[in-house]
XYZ file of C-alpha atoms in Angstrom:
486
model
C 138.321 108.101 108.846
C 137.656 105.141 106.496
C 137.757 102.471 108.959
C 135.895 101.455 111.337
C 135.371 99.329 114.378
C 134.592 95.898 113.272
C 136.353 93.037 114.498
C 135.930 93.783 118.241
C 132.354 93.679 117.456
C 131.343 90.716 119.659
C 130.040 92.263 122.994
C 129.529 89.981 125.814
C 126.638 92.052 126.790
C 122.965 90.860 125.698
C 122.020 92.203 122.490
C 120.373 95.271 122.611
C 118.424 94.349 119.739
C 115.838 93.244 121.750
C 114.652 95.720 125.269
C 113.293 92.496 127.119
C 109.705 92.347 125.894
C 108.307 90.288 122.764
C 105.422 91.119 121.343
C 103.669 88.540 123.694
C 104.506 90.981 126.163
C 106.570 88.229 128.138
C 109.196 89.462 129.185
C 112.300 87.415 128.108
C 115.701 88.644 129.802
C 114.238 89.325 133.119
C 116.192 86.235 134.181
C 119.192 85.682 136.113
C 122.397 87.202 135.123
C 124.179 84.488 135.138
C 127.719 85.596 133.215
C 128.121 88.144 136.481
C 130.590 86.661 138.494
C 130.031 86.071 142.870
C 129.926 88.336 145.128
C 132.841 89.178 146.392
C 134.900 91.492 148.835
C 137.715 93.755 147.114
C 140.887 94.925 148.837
C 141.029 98.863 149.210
C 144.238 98.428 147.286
C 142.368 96.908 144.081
C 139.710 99.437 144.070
C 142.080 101.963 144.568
C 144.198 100.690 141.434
C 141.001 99.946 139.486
C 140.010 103.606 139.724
C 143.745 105.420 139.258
C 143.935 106.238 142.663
C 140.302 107.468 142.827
C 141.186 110.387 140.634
C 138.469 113.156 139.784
C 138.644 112.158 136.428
C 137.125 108.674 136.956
C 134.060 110.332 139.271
C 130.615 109.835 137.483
C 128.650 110.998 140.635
C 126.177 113.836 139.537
C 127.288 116.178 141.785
C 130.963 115.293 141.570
C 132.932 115.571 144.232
C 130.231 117.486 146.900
C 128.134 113.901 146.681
C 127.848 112.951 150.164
C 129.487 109.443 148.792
C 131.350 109.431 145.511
C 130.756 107.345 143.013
C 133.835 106.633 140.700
C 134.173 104.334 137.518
C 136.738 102.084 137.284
C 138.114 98.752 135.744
C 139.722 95.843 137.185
C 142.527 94.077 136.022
C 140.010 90.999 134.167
C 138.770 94.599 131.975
C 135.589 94.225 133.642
C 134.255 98.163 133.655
C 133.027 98.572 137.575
C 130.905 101.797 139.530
C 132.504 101.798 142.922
C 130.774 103.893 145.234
C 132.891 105.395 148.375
C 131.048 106.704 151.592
C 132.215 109.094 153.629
C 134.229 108.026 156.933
C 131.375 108.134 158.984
C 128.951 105.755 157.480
C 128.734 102.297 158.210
C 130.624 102.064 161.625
C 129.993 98.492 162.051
C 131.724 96.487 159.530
C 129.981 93.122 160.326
C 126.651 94.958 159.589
C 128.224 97.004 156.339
C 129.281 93.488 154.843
C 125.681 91.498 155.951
C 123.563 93.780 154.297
C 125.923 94.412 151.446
C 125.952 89.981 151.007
C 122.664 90.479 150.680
C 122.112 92.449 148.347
C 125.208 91.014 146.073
C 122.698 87.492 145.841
C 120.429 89.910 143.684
C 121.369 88.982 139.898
C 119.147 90.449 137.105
C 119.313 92.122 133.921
C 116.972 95.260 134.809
C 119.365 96.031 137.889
C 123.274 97.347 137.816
C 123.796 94.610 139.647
C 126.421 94.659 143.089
C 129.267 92.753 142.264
C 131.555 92.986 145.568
C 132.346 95.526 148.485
C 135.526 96.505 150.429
C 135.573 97.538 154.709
C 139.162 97.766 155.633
C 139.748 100.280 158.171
C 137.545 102.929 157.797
C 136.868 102.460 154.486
C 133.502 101.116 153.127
C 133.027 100.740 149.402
C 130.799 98.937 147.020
C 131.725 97.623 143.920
C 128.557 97.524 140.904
C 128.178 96.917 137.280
C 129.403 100.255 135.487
C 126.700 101.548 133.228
C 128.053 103.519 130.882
C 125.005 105.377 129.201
C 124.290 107.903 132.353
C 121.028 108.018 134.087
C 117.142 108.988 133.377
C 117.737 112.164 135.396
C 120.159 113.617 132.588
C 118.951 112.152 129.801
C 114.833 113.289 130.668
C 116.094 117.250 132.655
C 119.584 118.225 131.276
C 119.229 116.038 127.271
C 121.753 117.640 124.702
C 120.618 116.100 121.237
C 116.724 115.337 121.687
C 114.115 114.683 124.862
C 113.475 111.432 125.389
C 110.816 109.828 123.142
C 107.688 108.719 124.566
C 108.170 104.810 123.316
C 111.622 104.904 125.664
C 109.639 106.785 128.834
C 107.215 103.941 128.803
C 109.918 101.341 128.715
C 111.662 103.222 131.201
C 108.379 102.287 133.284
C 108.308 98.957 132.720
C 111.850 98.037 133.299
C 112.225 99.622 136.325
C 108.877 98.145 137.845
C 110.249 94.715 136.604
C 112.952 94.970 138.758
C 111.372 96.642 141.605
C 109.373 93.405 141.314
C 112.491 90.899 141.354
C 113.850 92.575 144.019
C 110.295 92.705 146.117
C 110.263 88.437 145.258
C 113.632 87.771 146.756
C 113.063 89.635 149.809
C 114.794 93.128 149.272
C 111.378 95.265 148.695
C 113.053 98.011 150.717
C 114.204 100.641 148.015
C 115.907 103.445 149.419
C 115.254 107.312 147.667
C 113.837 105.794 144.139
C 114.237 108.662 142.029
C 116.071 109.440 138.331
C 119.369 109.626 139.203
C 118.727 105.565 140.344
C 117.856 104.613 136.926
C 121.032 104.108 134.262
C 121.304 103.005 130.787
C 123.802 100.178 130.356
C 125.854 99.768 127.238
C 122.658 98.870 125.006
C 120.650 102.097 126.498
C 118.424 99.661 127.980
C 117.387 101.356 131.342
C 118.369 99.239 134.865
C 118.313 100.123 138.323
C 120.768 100.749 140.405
C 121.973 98.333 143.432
C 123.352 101.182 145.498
C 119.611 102.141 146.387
C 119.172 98.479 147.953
C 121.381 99.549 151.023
C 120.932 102.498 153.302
C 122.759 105.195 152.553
C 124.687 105.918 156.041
C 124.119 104.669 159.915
C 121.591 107.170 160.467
C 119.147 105.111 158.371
C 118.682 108.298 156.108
C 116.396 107.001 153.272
C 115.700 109.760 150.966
C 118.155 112.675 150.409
C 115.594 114.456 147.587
C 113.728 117.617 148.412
C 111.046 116.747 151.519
C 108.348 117.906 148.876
C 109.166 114.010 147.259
C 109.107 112.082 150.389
C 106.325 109.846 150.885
C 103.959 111.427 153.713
C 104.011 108.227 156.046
C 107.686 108.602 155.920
C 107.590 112.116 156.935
C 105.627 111.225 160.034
C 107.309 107.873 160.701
C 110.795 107.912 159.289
C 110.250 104.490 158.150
C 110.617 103.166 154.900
C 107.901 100.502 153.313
C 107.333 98.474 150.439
C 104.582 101.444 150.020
C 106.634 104.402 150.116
C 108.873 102.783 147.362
C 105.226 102.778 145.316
C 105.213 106.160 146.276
C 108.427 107.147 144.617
C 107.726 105.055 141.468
C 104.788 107.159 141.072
C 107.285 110.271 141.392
C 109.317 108.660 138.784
C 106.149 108.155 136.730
C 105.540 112.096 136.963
C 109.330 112.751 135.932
C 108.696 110.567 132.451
C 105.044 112.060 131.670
C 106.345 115.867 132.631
C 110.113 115.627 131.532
C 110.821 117.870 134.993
C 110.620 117.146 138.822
C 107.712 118.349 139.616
C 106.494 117.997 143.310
C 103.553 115.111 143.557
C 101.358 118.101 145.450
C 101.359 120.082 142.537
C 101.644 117.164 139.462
C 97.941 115.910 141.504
C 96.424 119.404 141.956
C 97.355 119.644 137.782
C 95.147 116.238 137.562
C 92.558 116.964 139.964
C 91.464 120.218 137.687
C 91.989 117.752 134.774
C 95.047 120.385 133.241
C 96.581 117.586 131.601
C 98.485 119.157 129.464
C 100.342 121.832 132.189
C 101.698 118.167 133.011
C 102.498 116.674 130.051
C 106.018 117.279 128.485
C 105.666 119.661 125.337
C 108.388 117.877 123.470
C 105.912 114.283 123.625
C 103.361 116.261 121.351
C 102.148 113.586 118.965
C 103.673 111.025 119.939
C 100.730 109.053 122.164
C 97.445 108.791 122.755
C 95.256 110.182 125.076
C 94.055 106.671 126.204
C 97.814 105.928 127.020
C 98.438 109.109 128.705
C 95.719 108.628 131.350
C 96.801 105.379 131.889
C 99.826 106.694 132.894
C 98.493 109.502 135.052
C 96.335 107.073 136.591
C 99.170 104.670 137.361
C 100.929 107.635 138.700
C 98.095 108.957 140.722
C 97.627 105.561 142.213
C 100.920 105.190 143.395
C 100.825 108.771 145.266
C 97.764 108.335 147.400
C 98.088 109.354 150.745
C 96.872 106.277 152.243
C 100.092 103.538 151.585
C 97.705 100.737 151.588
C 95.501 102.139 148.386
C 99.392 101.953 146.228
C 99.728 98.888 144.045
C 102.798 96.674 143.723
C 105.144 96.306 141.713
C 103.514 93.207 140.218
C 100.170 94.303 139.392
C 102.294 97.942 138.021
C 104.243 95.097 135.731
C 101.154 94.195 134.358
C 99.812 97.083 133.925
C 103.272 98.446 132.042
C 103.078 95.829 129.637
C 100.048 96.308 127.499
C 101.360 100.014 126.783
C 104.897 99.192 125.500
C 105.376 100.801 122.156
C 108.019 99.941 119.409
C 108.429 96.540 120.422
C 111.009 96.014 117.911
C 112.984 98.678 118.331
C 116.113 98.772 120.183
C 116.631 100.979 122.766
C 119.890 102.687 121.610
C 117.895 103.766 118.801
C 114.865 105.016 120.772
C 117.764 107.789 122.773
C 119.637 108.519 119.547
C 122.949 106.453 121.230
C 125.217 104.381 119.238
C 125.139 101.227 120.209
C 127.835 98.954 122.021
C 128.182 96.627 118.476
C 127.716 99.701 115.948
C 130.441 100.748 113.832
C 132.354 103.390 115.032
C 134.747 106.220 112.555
C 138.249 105.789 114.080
C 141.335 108.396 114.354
C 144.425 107.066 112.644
C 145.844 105.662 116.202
C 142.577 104.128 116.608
C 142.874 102.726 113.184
C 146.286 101.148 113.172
C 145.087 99.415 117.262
C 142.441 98.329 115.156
C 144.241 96.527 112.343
C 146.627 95.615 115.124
C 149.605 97.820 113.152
C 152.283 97.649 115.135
C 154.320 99.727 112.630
C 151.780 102.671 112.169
C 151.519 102.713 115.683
C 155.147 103.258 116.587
C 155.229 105.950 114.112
C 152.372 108.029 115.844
C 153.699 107.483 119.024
C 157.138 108.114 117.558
C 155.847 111.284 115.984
C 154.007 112.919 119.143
C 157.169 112.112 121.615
C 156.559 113.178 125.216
C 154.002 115.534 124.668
C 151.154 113.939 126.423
C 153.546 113.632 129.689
C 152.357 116.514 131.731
C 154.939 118.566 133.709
C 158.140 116.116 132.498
C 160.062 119.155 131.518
C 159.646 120.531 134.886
C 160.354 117.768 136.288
C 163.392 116.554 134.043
C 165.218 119.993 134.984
C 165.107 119.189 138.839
C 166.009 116.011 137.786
C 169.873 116.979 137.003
C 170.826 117.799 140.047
C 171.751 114.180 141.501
C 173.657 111.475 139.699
C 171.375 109.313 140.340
C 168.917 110.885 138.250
C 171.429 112.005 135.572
C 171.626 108.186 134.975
C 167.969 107.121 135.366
C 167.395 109.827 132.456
C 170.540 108.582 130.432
C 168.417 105.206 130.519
C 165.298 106.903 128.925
C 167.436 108.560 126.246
C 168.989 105.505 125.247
C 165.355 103.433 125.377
C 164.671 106.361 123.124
C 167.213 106.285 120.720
C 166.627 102.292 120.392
C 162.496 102.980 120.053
C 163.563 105.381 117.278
C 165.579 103.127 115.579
C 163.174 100.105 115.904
C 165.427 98.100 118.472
C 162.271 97.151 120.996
C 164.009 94.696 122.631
C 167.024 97.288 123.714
C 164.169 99.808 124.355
C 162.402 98.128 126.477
C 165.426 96.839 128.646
C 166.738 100.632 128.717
C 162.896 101.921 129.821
C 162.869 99.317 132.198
C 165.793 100.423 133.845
C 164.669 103.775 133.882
C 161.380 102.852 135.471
C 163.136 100.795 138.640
C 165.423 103.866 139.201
C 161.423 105.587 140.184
C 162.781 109.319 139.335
C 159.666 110.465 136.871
C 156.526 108.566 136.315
C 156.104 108.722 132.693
C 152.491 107.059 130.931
C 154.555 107.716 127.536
C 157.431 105.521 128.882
C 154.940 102.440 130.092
C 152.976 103.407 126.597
C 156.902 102.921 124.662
C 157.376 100.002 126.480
C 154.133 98.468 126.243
C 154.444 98.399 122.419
C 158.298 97.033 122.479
C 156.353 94.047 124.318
C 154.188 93.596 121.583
C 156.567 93.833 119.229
C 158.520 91.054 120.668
C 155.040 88.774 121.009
C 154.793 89.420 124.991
C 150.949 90.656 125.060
C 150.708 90.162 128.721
C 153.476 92.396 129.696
C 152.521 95.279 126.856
C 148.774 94.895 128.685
C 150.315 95.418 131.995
C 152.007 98.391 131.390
C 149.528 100.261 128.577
C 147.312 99.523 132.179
C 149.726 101.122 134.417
C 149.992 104.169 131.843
C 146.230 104.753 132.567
C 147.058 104.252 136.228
C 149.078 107.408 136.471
C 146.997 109.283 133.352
C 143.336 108.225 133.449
C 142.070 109.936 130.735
C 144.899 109.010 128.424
C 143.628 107.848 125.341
C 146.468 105.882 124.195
C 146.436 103.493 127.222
C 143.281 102.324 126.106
C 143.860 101.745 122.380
C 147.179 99.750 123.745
C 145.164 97.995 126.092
C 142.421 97.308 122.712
C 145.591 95.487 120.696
C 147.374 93.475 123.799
C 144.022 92.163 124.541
C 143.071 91.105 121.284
C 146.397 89.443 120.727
C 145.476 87.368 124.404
C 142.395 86.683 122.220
C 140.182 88.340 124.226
C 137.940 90.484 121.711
C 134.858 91.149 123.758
C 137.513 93.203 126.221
C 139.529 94.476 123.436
C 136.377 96.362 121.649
C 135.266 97.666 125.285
C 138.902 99.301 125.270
C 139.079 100.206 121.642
C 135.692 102.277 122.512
C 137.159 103.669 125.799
C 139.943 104.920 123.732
C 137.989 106.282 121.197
C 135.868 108.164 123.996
C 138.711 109.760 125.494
C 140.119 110.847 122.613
C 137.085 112.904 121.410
C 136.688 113.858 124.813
C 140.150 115.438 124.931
C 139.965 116.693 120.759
C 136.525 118.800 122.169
C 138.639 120.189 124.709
C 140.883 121.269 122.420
């Protein structure tokens, strides 16, 4: 529609108009992150609340539910978006060791890593909590891309990014990187390309270190079952081949390609044009380099830094552009809803919501028709019909005292009732209590669009407009999300 998103423009991110390298070639965001809060350990209870109960519709692991360990996406109750990955029951059976090595990684801060921000061991459970990264990772966005293959500029940045941080982590005594590979590299909210923490740590007491195809595992680790700061050379240079070929090919095959100099069986087709050949044997070389047999021939990740830098293309370009994503500060066309959360219309808003009833409450009707058969329940629904009648009529005060009595009587959980409520609140200038309960609507319906736009306006009237346009945009997600499904 005609409006669009502009006054929750202020991310708190850094700006994605600049990738991290000037024209120099210094690097200048490789610092600390230091807006990411401590380290800290979660309650299972949190998590589990941050995530809707770890529902299947907040899972962003590639292979869903089958992953060995899930990985969900969440958001705590500051609005800070988290990944919280969950291993299975029999990882990790020593806690104290679980939460050393997890410590240690959460002192890692740095803007080319999705950095660890906490971890949870009670019982059984063992959990890590991570930046959320919101653009997916290199493996679908260089194998499975929908709108266009990944230009050559962003491969080579790609490259240098994730060498950068290999490097930070290799400085402050983590060079240990467990199963490098494409589905470890994600694109944050700026499509700038980071590593992920989860990598740092083993993946399970067995001290399994690579879960790819044995045809990707570095030879010495093959004979030894030990992982070194060479075999994580060894899988950069894998990565290398996934950027210059756009598949996973096996290193055996990528180096008998090189060997009978058939560049271009290696090179992606869709890259025609867009570099030269100088650059592209750099590349192979790099990448040929770090897959020699003999670990102690690899470079580092320092001297593959510098060697990164001097082929960097499009300086100036931000990397959103380069993958053809909108940015986290671009304008974005709204639906009406999302209009009126974005002029903070209170009025317009109770008039959709007024308008589309109980429609997005899944299974009420069912459930309302069992629920006549106690009088109990017969007067937990007369409550709701009341709150109604008073939401119609523009009495929010009487609605939300009538929906709050039909909440505590715990008969039906209804996200349109905590939406209804949630905008009473904010009616009657209680932003807190509206952001509670457009939260506990996405609680119980995690893909509900509407929780999110309520969330956008009770935020922004707490004045917090960095988390407001985060939820604004989750709300406008979800909603083409569930229009596409329509």
């Amino acid at each position: 529609m005609g409006c669009e998103v502009s006054k929750f423009c202020c991310g708190s991110e850094p700006s994605g108009s600049n990738h991290g390298v000037t024209s120099s070639g210094v690097d200048d965001r490789i610092g600390e992150g230091n807006d990411l809060p401590q380290f800290r350990e979660f309650s299972i209870e949190t998590l589990r609340k941050a995530t809707s109960g770890f529902a299947t519709e907040n899972i962003v692991s590639e292979h869903g539910e089958k992953a060995p360990n899930v990985v969900y996406k969440g958001k705590l109750d500051n609005q800070r978006r988290i990944a919280v990955k969950r291993f299975n029951r029999k990882a990790w059976p020593d806690s104290r060791q679980f939460l050393e090595e997890a410590k240690a990684v959460g002192q890692l801060r740095n803007y080319r890593m999705a950095n660890l921000l906490g971890c949870c061991y009670e019982g059984e459970e063992r959990l890590l909590v991570a930046e959320f990264m919101p653009n997916e990772t290199l493996a679908k966005h260089l194998f499975h891309w929908e709108s266009q293959p990944m230009k050559w500029a962003m491969r080579l940045r790609v490259a240098l990014h994730i060498a950068q941080a290999l490097e930070y982590c290799t400085a402050k005594g983590r060079a240990l990187y467990h199963d490098l590979n494409a589905y470890r590299v994600l694109f944050d909210d700026d499509s700038n390309p980071r590593l992920s923490c989860f990598g740092l740590m083993k993946n399970s007491r067995d001290g399994k270190s690579y879960s790819t195809n044995l045809a990707f595992t570095p030879p010495e680790y093959l004979r030894t079952g030990r992982v070194t700061p060479e075999s994580v050379m060894y899988s950069y240079g894998t990565l290398l081949l996934d950027l210059l070929s756009g598949k996973h090919i096996p290193p055996s095959h990528a180096l008998d390609l090189i060997r009978d100099r058939n560049i271009q069986m290696l090179m992606d087709s869709c890259l025609e044009g867009q570099f030269s050949s100088s650059d592209g044997t750099e590349l192979i070389r790099l990448a040929s380099r770090c897959l020699q047999d003999e670990p102690r021939e690899r470079p580092n990740p320092k001297s593959l830094v510098t060697a990164m830098i001097p082929l960097q293309k499009d300086l100036e370009t931000p990397s959103h552009q380069l993958m053809g994503i909108p940015s986290s500060a671009s304008t974005t066309p709204l639906s009406p809803l999302g209009e009126a959360c974005l002029r903070t219309d209170l009025t317009a808003i109770h008039e959709i919501l007024e308008k589309l009833g109980y429609k997005d409450d899944e299974g009420a009707a069912t459930e309302l028709s069992f629920q006549m058969w106690t009088n109990q329940m017969q007067d937990s629904l007369n409550f709701k019909k009341k709150g109604d009648a008073a939401f119609r009529h523009k009495d929010f005060a009487n609605a939300a005292e009538c929906y709050s009595q039909f909440i505590e009587g715990g008969t039906m959980v209804s996200p349109t009732v905590y939406a209804r409520r949630s905008l009473c609140y904010l009616m009657n200038d209680m932003p807190q209590e509206a952001l509670n309960d457009a939260m506990q609507a996405q609680v119980i319906s995690p893909a509900w669009h509407i929780a999110s736009y309520l969330q956008a306006v009770a935020l922004s009237a707490l004045g917090q407009e960095n988390e407001a346009h985060a939820a604004l945009k989750d709300g406008s997600m979800l909603e083409s999300k569930r229009n596409a499904l329509c």
